[in-house]
XYZ file of C-alpha atoms in Angstrom:
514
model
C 87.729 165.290 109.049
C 84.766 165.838 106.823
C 82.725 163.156 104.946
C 84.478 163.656 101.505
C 87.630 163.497 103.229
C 87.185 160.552 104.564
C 85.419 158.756 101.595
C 87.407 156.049 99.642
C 88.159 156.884 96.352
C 88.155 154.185 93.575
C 91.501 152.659 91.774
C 90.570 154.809 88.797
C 90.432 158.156 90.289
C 93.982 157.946 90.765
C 96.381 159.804 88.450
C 99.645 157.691 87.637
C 101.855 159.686 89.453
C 99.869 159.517 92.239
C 99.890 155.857 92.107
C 103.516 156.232 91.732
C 104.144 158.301 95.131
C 101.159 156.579 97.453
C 103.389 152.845 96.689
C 106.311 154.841 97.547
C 104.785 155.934 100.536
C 103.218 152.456 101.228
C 106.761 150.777 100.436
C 108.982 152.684 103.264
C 107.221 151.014 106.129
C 108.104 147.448 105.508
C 111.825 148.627 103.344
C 112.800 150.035 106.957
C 111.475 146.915 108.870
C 113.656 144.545 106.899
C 116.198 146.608 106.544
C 116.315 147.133 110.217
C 115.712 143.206 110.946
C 118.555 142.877 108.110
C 121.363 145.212 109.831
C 120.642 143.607 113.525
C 121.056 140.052 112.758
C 125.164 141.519 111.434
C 125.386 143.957 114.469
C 124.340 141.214 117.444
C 127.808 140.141 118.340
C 129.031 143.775 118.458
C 126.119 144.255 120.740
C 126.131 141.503 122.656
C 130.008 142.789 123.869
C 128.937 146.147 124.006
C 126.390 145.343 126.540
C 128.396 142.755 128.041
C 125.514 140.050 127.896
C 125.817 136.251 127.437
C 124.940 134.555 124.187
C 121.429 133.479 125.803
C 120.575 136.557 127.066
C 121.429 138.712 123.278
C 118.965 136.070 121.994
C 115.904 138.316 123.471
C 117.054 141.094 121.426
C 115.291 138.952 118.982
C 112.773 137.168 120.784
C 111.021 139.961 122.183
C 110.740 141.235 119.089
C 109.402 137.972 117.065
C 106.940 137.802 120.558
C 105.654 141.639 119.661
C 105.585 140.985 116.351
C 103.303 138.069 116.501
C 100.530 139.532 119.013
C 100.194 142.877 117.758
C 100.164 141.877 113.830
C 96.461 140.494 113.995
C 95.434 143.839 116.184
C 96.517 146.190 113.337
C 94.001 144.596 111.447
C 91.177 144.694 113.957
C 92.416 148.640 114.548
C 91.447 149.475 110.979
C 87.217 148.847 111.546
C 87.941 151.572 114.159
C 90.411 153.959 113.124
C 91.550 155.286 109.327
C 94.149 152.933 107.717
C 96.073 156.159 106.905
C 96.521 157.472 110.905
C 97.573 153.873 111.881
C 99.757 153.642 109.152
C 101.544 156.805 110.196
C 101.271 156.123 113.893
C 103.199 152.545 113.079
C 105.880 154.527 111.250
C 106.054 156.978 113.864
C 106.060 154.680 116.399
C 108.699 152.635 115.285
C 111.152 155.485 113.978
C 110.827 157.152 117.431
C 111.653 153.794 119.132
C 114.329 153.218 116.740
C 116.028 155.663 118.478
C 115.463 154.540 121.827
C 116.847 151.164 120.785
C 120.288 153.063 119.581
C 120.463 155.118 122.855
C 120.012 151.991 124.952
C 122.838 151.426 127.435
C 121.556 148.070 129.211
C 120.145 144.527 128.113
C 116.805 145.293 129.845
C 116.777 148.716 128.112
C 116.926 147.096 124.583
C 114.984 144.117 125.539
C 112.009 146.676 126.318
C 112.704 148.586 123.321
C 112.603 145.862 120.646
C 109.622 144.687 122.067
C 107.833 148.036 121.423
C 109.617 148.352 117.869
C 107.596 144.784 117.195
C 104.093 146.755 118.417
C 104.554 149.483 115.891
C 106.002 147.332 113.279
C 103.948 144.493 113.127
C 101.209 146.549 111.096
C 103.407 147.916 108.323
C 103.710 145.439 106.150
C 100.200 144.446 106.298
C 98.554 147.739 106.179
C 100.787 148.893 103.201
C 99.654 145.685 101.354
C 95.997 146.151 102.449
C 96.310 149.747 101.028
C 97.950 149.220 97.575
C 94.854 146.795 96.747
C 93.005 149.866 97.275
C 94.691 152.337 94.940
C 95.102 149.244 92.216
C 92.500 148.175 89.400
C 92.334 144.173 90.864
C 94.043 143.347 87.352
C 96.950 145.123 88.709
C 97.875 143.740 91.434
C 100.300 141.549 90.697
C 101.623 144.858 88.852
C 101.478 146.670 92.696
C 102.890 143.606 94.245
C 105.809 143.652 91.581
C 106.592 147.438 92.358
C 105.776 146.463 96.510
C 108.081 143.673 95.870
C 110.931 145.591 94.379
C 110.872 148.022 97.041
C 110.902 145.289 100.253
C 113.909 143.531 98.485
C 116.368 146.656 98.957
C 116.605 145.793 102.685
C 117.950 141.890 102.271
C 120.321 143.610 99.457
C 121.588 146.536 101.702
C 121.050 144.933 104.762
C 123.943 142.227 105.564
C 126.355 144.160 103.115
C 125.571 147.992 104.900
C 125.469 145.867 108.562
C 128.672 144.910 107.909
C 130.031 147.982 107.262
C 128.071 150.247 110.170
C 128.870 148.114 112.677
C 132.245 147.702 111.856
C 133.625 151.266 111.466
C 130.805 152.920 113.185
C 128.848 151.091 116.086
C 125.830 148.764 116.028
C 123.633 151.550 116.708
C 123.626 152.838 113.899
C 121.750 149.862 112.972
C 118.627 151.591 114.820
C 119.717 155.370 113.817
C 119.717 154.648 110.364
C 115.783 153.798 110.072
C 115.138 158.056 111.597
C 115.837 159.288 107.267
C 113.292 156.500 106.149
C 111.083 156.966 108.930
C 110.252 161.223 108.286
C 110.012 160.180 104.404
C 107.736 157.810 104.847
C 105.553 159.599 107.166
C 105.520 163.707 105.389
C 104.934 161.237 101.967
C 102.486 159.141 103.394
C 100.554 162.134 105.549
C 100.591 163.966 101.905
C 99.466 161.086 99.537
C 97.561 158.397 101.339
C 93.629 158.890 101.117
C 91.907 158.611 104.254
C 89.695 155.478 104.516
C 87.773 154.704 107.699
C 85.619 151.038 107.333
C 81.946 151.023 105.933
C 81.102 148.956 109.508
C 82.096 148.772 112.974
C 81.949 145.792 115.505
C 82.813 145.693 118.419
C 86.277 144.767 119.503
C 86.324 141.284 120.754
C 88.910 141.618 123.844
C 88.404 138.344 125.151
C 89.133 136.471 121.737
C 92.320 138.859 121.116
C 93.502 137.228 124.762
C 93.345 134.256 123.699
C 95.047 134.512 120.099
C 97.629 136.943 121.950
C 98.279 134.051 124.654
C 98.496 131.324 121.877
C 101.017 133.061 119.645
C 103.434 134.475 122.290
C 103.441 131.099 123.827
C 103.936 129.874 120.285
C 106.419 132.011 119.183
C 108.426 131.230 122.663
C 108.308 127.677 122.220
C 109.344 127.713 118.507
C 112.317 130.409 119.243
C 113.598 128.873 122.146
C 113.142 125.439 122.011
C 116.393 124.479 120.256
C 118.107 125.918 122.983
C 116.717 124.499 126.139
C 115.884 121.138 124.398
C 112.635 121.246 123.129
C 110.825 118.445 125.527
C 113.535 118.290 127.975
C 112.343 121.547 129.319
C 109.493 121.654 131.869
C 108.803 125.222 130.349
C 108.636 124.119 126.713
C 106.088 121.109 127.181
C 104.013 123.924 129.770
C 104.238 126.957 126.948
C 103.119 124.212 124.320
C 100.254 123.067 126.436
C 99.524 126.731 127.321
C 99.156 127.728 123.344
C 97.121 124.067 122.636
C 94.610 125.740 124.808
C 94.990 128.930 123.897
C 94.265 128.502 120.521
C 91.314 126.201 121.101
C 89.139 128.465 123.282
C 90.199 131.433 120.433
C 88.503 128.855 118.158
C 85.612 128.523 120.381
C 85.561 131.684 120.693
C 85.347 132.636 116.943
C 82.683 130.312 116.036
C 79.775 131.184 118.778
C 80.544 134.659 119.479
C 78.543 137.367 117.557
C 81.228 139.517 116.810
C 84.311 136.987 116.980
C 88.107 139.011 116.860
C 88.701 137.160 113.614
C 85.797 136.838 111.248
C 85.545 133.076 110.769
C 84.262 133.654 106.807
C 88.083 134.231 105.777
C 88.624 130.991 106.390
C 85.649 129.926 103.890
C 87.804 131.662 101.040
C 89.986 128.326 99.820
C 92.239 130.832 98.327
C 93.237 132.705 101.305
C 93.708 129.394 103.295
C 95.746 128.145 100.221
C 97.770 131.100 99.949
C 97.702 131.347 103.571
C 99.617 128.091 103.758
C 101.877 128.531 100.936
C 102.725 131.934 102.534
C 104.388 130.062 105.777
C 106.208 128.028 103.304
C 107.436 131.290 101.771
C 108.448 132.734 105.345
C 110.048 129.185 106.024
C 112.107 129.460 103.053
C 113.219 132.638 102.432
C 114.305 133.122 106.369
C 114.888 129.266 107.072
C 117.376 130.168 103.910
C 119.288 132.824 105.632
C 120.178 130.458 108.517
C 121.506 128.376 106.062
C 123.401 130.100 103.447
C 125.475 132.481 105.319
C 126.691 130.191 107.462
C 127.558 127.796 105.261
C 129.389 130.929 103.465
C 131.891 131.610 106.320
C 131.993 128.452 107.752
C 132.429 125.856 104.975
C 133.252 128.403 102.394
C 135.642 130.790 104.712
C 134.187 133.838 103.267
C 134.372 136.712 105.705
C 131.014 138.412 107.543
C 130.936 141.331 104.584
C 131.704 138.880 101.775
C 128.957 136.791 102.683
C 126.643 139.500 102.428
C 127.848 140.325 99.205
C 127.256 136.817 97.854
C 123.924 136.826 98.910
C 123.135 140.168 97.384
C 122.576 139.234 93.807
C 119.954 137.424 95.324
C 117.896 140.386 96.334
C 118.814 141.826 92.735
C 117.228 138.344 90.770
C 113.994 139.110 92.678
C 113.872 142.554 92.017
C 114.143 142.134 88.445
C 112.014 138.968 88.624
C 109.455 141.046 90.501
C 109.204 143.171 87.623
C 108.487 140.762 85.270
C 105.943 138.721 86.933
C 103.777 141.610 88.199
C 103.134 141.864 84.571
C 102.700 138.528 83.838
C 100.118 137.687 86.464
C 97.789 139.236 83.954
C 98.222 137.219 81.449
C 98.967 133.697 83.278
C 96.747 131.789 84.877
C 98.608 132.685 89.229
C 99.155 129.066 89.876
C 100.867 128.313 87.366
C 103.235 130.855 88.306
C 103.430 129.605 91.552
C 104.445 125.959 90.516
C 107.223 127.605 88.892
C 108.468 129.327 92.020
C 108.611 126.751 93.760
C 110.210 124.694 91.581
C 112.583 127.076 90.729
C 113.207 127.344 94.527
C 113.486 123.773 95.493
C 115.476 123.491 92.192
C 118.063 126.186 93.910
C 118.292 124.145 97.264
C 118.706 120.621 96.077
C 121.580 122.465 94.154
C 122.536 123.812 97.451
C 122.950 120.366 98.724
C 125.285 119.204 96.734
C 127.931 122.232 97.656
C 131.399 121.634 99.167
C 133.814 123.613 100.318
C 135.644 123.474 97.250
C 132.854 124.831 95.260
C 133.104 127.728 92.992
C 131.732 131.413 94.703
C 130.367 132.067 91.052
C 127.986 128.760 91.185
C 126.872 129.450 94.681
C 125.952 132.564 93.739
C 124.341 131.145 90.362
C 122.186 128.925 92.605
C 121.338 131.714 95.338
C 119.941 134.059 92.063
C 117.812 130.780 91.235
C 116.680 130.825 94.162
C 115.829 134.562 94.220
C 114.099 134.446 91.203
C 111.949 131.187 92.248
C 111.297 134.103 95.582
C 109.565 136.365 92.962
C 107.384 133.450 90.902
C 106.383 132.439 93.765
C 104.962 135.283 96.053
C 103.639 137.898 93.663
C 101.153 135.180 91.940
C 100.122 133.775 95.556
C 99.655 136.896 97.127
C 97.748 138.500 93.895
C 95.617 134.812 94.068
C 95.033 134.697 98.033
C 93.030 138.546 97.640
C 91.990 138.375 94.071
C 88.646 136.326 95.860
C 88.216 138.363 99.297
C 86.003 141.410 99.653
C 87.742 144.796 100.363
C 86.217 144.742 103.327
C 87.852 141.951 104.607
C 91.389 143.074 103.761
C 92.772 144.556 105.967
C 92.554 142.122 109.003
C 92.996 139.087 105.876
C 96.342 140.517 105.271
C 97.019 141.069 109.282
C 96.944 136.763 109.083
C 98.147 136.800 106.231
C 101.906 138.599 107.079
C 100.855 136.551 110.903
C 101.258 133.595 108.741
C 104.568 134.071 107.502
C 105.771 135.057 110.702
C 104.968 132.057 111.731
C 106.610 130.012 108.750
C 109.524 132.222 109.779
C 109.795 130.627 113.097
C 109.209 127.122 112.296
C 111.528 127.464 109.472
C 114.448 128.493 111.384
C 113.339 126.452 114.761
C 113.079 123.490 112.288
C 116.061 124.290 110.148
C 118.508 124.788 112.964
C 117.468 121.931 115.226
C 118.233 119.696 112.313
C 121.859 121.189 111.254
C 122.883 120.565 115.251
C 121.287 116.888 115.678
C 122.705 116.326 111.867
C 125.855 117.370 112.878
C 126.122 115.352 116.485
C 125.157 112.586 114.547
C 127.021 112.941 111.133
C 130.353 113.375 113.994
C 129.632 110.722 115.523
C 129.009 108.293 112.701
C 132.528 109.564 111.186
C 134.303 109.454 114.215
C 133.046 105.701 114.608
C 135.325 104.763 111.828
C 138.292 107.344 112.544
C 140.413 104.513 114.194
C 143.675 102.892 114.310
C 141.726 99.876 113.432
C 139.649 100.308 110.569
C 141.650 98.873 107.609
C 141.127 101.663 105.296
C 143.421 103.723 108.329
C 145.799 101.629 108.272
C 146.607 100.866 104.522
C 145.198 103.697 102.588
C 147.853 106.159 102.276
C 146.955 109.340 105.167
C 148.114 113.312 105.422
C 151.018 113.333 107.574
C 148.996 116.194 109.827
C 146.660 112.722 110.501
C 148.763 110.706 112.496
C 147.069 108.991 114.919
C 150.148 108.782 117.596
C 150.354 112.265 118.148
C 148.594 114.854 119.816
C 148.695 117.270 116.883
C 147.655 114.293 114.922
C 144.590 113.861 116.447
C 143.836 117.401 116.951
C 143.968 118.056 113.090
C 141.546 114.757 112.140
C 139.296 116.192 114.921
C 139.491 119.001 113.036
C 138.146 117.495 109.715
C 135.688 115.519 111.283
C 134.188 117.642 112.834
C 134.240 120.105 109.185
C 132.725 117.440 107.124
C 130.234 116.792 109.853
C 128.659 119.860 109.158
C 129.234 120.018 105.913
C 126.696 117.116 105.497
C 124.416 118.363 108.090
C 123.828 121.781 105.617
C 123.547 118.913 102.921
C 120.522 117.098 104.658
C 119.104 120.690 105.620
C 118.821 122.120 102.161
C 117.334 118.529 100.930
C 114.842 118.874 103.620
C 113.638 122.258 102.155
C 114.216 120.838 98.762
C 111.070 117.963 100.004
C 109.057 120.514 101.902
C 108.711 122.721 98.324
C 108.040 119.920 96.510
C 105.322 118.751 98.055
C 103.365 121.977 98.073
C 103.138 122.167 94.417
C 99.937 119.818 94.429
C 98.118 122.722 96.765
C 98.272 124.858 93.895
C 96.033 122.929 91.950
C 93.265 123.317 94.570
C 93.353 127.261 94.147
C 90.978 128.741 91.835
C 92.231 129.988 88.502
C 93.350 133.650 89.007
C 92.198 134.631 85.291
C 88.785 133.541 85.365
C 88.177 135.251 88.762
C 89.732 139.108 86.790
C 86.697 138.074 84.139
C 84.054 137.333 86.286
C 85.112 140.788 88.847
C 85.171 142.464 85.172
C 81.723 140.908 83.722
């Protein structure tokens, strides 16, 4: 590769159209990761018979993934001072379409286990290096446009996903949930090896292997702990408190690490730009919403509701379509409106959707849940164009590519606590919320015994009993989704005061402009 080739060119030497086709390009990568991600969490049952595993042992499916995911994210970033964003970007596509298909072919638990956990290598650095990249082909006043069109793009896979998972896996097989990623994959890559200029960084340091030991040892012990904790009881296990411990000192010596070493794995100077930490933290609120969400809603869909698997997916895909359209919209009105602003509205918006949430029975109408899931999806759009166009509008380009590495790391990791959190509440909730009812479920509480009862609820037979089991047992969790979405209601809430500490997004376009 020559010089010229390699040289960056700047956001204005792009034509429209070529705009146009590099975020198409750019968009594939992270559209077949979630659409992928999307598909699976449908086909696992059919899987899990298929390969004749145990509930605990499907689980990995996932794990191993989240575990990949989580070490190799902050290494695509590091990768790019060495190598051009464009072959790593290709390589990750590659990579994961290949192993896409090894994942479909595979005929045993250990086969798939291995598999996932090499799809998580190669994907971890598409979403990040396609984000990274669009900054590069956008005028800074246009981000939030390139987020808007990047946003738009990532929200077909939550649309297609559930609904088209559904459907594969239930007149084809669930590996076509893998299979159908090879058509995306070879678009992405001849579109991306045609469009994407080739930039290489203006320095080189050397790779810190020690530090990315240390970060790689905190966050798969992390990611462990918070995926598996709910089921082997948190501090009850020996292996829990030991993986905790193990990431505690992990992450310390990485700290240690990054402060007196001359050429630390992560540049410690991100962290002096209070909008990236900002955004950084309102990002793992975003990935604890939007996936501590889908643990929620679904369930409560064909559970409470009684919707079936594909009918829940179609309820929640007008959500996908409100941030689509949303997406739209705000990318254009980040440049006229001061980011946080924006942001304040998302998450109001949002927690506005989930308090709403709370108060949902099982007699509830499909067309207000649905009402209150497109809230919901539009407070998704308000809130992470603005903070994604605010967390880079202060960073050097330089620093960009490993700053959005932690930055996608980040959500990742609001995506674990979210559902870790989220799910250990709705079973305690409901143990308790049982229990409490049942407490009161008696022959000798007066309201039993002179309140008029459903015949089905007589207490002297066995079918009696059986059928008031029944409804306690319903209403128990009924309430426990209640307390769940109130609890992400409060956690939104009381991140709108971080917004005020971010710097206003406007002022920073004038003073890049000046």
């Amino acid at each position: 590769m020559n010089a010229a080739a390699a040289a960056p060119k700047k956001p204005s030497d792009f034509t429209n159209l070529q705009r146009g086709l590099i975020t198409v390009a750019l968009v594939t990568g992270p559209i077949m990761q979630v659409l992928d991600s999307s598909m699976l969490a449908v086909a696992m049952r059919h899987m899990q018979g298929s390969l004749s595993a145990a509930q605990d042992q499907i689980a990995w499916v996932l794990t191993s993934y989240l575990i990949a995911v989580a070490v190799a994210t902050p290494l695509w970033g590091a990768l790019t001072e060495h190598f051009s964003r464009k072959r790593l970007f290709i390589f990750g596509l590659l990579g994961f379409t290949l192993i896409s298909v090894l994942c479909g072919s595979a005929d045993t638990l250990t086969e798939i286990l291995v598999y996932r956990a090499m799809q998580g290598v190669f994907g971890a650095g598409l979403i990040p290096l396609s984000q990274s990249a669009l900054m590069d082909v956008y005028e800074q006043k246009d981000y939030g446009v390139a987020m808007g069109w990047w946003g738009i793009g990532l929200m077909f896979g939550p649309i297609l996903g559930p609904t088209l998972g559904g459907y594969v896996t239930e007149w084809y097989s669930w590996r076509w949930a893998f299979f159908i990623n090879i058509p995306f994959g070879i678009f992405g890559i001849v579109l991306a090896a045609a469009m994407l200029p080739s930039t290489l960084a203006k320095k080189r340091r050397p790779f810190n292997y020690f530090g990315f030991a240390m970060l790689s040892i905190g966050l798969a012990s992390l990611q462990f702990v918070l995926d598996r904790g709910q089921r082997m009881d948190w501090l009850e296990s020996h292996i829990i408190i030991g993986l905790a411990c193990i990431a505690g000192a992990a992450f310390w010596v990485f700290i240690v690490n990054s402060v007196y070493s001359k050429n630390p794995f992560v540049d410690p100077v991100l962290l002096t730009n209070r909008n990236f930490v900002i955004g950084m933290l309102l990002r793992m609120v975003f990935g604890l919403m939007l996936f501590g969400s889908l643990i929620l809603i679904p369930p409560f869909v064909q559970n409470i509701s009684g919707y079936s698997l594909v009918d829940s997916g179609l309820i929640l895909a007008p959500r996908g379509l409100a941030t689509m359209i949303s997406a739209y919209i705000v990318g254009r009105l980040v440049k006229y409106y001061d980011a946080r602003k924006l942001i304040a509205v998302g998450l109001s918006l949002a927690a506005l959707s989930a308090w709403e949430m709370s108060q949902l029975t099982a007699d509830s109408s499909v067309y207000v849940m649905i009402g209150y899931i497109m809230i919901q999806g539009v407070g998704f759009a308000f809130f992470f164009i603005p903070l994604t166009t605010a967390s880079f509008s202060t960073m050097a380009a330089d620093q960009r590519d490993l700053g959005t590495s932690i930055y996608a790391l980040t959500g990742n990791i609001g995506r674990s606590i979210g559902i870790a959190v989220l799910s250990s509440f709705l079973v305690r909730q409901t143990q308790t919320n049982r229990a409490h009812l049942s407490e009161h479920a008696t022959p000798f509480n007066d309201l039993m015994a002179h309140v008029p009862m459903p015949d089905t609820w007589a207490l002297d037979t066995t079918t009696g009993l059986a059928a008031l089991e029944h409804t306690i047992s319903f209403q128990a969790s009924m309430l426990a989704y209640s307390f769940d979405f109130q609890l992400l209601t409060g956690i939104l809430l009381c991140c709108l005061p971080l917004t005020m500490f971010m710097t206003n997004s406007l002022k920073v376009k004038k003073a890049v402009g000046a």
